[in-house]
Amino acid sequence: MKRNLFLFLAGLFCWHYLWAENTPEWIRISTSETDLIYQTAPDGRLYQTYLGTKLLHESDLKHFSTERKAGSDGTVGYRHGEAYLTAGGGDFFEPALSITHSDGNMSTVLTFVSSEVKRIDDNATETLIHLKDEQYPLQVTLHYVAYNKENVIKTWTEIRHQEKKPVYLNQYASSVIYFESPKYFLNEFSGDWAKEMQMSSQELRPGIKILETKLGTRAAMYMYPFFELGLNQPVSENQGEVVLGTIAWTGNYRFTFEVDKVKNLRVISGISPYASRYELKPDETFTTPEFIFSRSDNGSGAASRGIQAWALNYQLKDGKGDRLTLLNNWENTGTRFDENILCGLMKESADLGVDMFLLDDGWFGNEYPRNNDKAGLGDWEAMKSKLPHGVPFLVEEAKKAGVKFGIWIEPEMVNPKSNLALKHPEWIIRYPNREPIYYRNQLVLDLSNPEVQDFVFGVVDKLLTENPDLAYFKWDCNSPITNAYSPYLKEKQEHLYVDYVRGLYNVLERIKAKYPHVPMMLCSGGGARCDYGALNYFTEFWASDNTDSIERLYIQWGFSKFFPMKAICAHVTSWNRKASVKFRVDVAMMCKMGFDIGLKGMSGDELTFCKQAVATYKELKPVILDGDFYRLVSPYEGNHTAVMSVDKLKSQSVLYTYNIHPRFSEDLYPIRLQGLDPDKQYRIEEINLMPGKESTYKENGQVYSGDYLMKVGLRLFTTEDLSSHIFLLTEKK
Ligand code: GLA
């Protein structure tokens, strides 16, 4: 019995730890398409000697070396970069790690100790590389998880020491990766409220380009934590070597792109060191956030699909689960509602055929009623004047109407006009000696403080304890950290930005542990918080308050580069009434669709159309939300755009085509489809037609091979302004 147990445990150990080696000739981290190779130099330091297309022959690895290369000025430089570049180690470019040791010395030199490989599942392995400083008791462990079929690598770092006194981490990036290419092109995504994910491109020249945020909470408002890199040529959808990267951190991040003296590109990703020198006590471990990237030899589309699949399989909360269609009331009623109005909207939700009614802002606060954004945040009690019977009544009424009930909260924030602000001024992030700077009339609660964490957890816990049938949260975050001073952290103010995010994760972890199945939407005054750190706890995110369907085509195009469509919320609203209801629905339909519109304002035909669209959407969810997504024609390149989703079996596909503002008698080209099986035959049918309308396409009802559709394509664009057409392709057996 004992022997069996021993064999079982030994087997388990071997399965878990594939190998552990002290001085391997190389460390190879591989996915189905990518190899990342590290090697130790004779002086014991570790270098990245390759990051590129996966090599076919293991025997070729012997050709790599860490040899030094003389620079034109006679100095010696490495052709390849150090695995985790340190300040003071003789490389004069931006470091990943900069430490002030307890004796004041600011240099760190890391040498290789050992590496090991753990199997995570049939598809993913984790490589750990242990490094140490010979002069200080400092250990660094680099982690790399390679997701084979998704072709994604996730990497992060742990830092630990046993010096007699604390050390200071000045810079503590998650990772550094190097590229060697004649040219580098960067796509970045910037924004503001209602202008999310605006894509722009530039060539990287020698020197540093930084993408960063210092906003703290509403972190991504001006700059999104994503990038696309084109090696040797600008990023293109279907060809060329491309890298997509993102960081899983719900706070200040920084990507540094530096073209060095040998024209290598160094990409350093991590928490922004801005105002965040971190004190690390002996034996404490600092764990950085995860940097996630995918590289492809076939353009950005393939890399996107890798990240989307990875998110669904490994990162997004309930990535493989279903999503609820809904009717929200924010654009329709704002904060002007009462029980009667809400009960009416619940019935309308049921009539529309959606799964849930989502009550937005304005339902709470009594002494300081939340009738606009100036008061009430923090007082999470139902407002008696509007909702005399409280939230339980609403949940019950929704049930009677035949829909689920969801609710909006913004639990990290407080209006100065609230009971909470009066009762706990010490919970608020605010300078002790200056007039506060407000953003949307509110301030941020100090989540570095465990008491505040309990309070924020308590907001969700109380609502769910009192209303076990509450089905959904929209968790908003409308302000950046405007007065970065934590009463709790006292003299350790430099920890605020990091400890805030850690505090937030503690809360979200507790919620996920206690309520693992409650779906939650991540929202931040539109889409200013949408990172994979938070999305481990959220099933989806609100992409933008801008629901103008034309603008959404651009915003959704950008977000689709990094997120599965299942994670991107798109609601049909009355923004841009020039676009027909059909156009607006057709735009929302490619994502996680909902409605936020007064149904009473619609014509009979429009309402009938919406009901039919909801029914169609529900039927096609496995294709739309779980299929592979292909961006076919970019809105950035003309007056038309098209995208499609294909189910895993390549037996069904939904194709979306949009004509924005075409020019008179403009030349229209066929749309070449992607992702189909060339040998299958597909019947094409136009769907989502207004009542009484029939498709005018001669292609409607025709059967084509996947090969023809992908090589020749179909002329489906038109010159009709603001028109859209959705087609269902079904395999003909
Ligand atoms: C933010 C959100 C909106 C809405 C309002 C409510 O702006 O993005 O969708 O919830 O807050 O105040």
XYZ file of C-alpha atoms and ligand atoms in Angstrom, residues 193 328 330 360-361 370 408 440 474 476 478 523-526 542 545, ligand 1:
29
model
C -14.238 58.657 -23.171
C -30.272 47.832 -20.031
C -29.135 53.619 -18.934
C -28.152 50.791 -14.260
C -27.017 53.714 -12.108
C -28.276 59.252 -6.518
C -25.088 48.267 -11.738
C -17.061 63.017 -12.358
C -22.231 45.654 -14.125
C -18.274 50.386 -13.127
C -15.720 56.118 -13.563
C -17.082 48.749 -17.166
C -15.115 51.947 -16.751
C -16.922 55.010 -18.010
C -17.122 53.050 -21.242
C -18.294 47.270 -21.799
C -20.418 54.422 -24.074
C -20.631 54.899 -17.041
C -20.980 53.703 -17.892
C -22.377 53.837 -18.457
C -23.359 54.017 -17.332
C -22.961 55.212 -16.482
C -23.834 55.325 -15.255
O -20.450 56.040 -17.813
O -20.053 53.546 -18.931
O -22.702 52.706 -19.216
O -23.414 52.846 -16.553
O -21.621 55.113 -16.040
O -23.484 56.391 -14.483
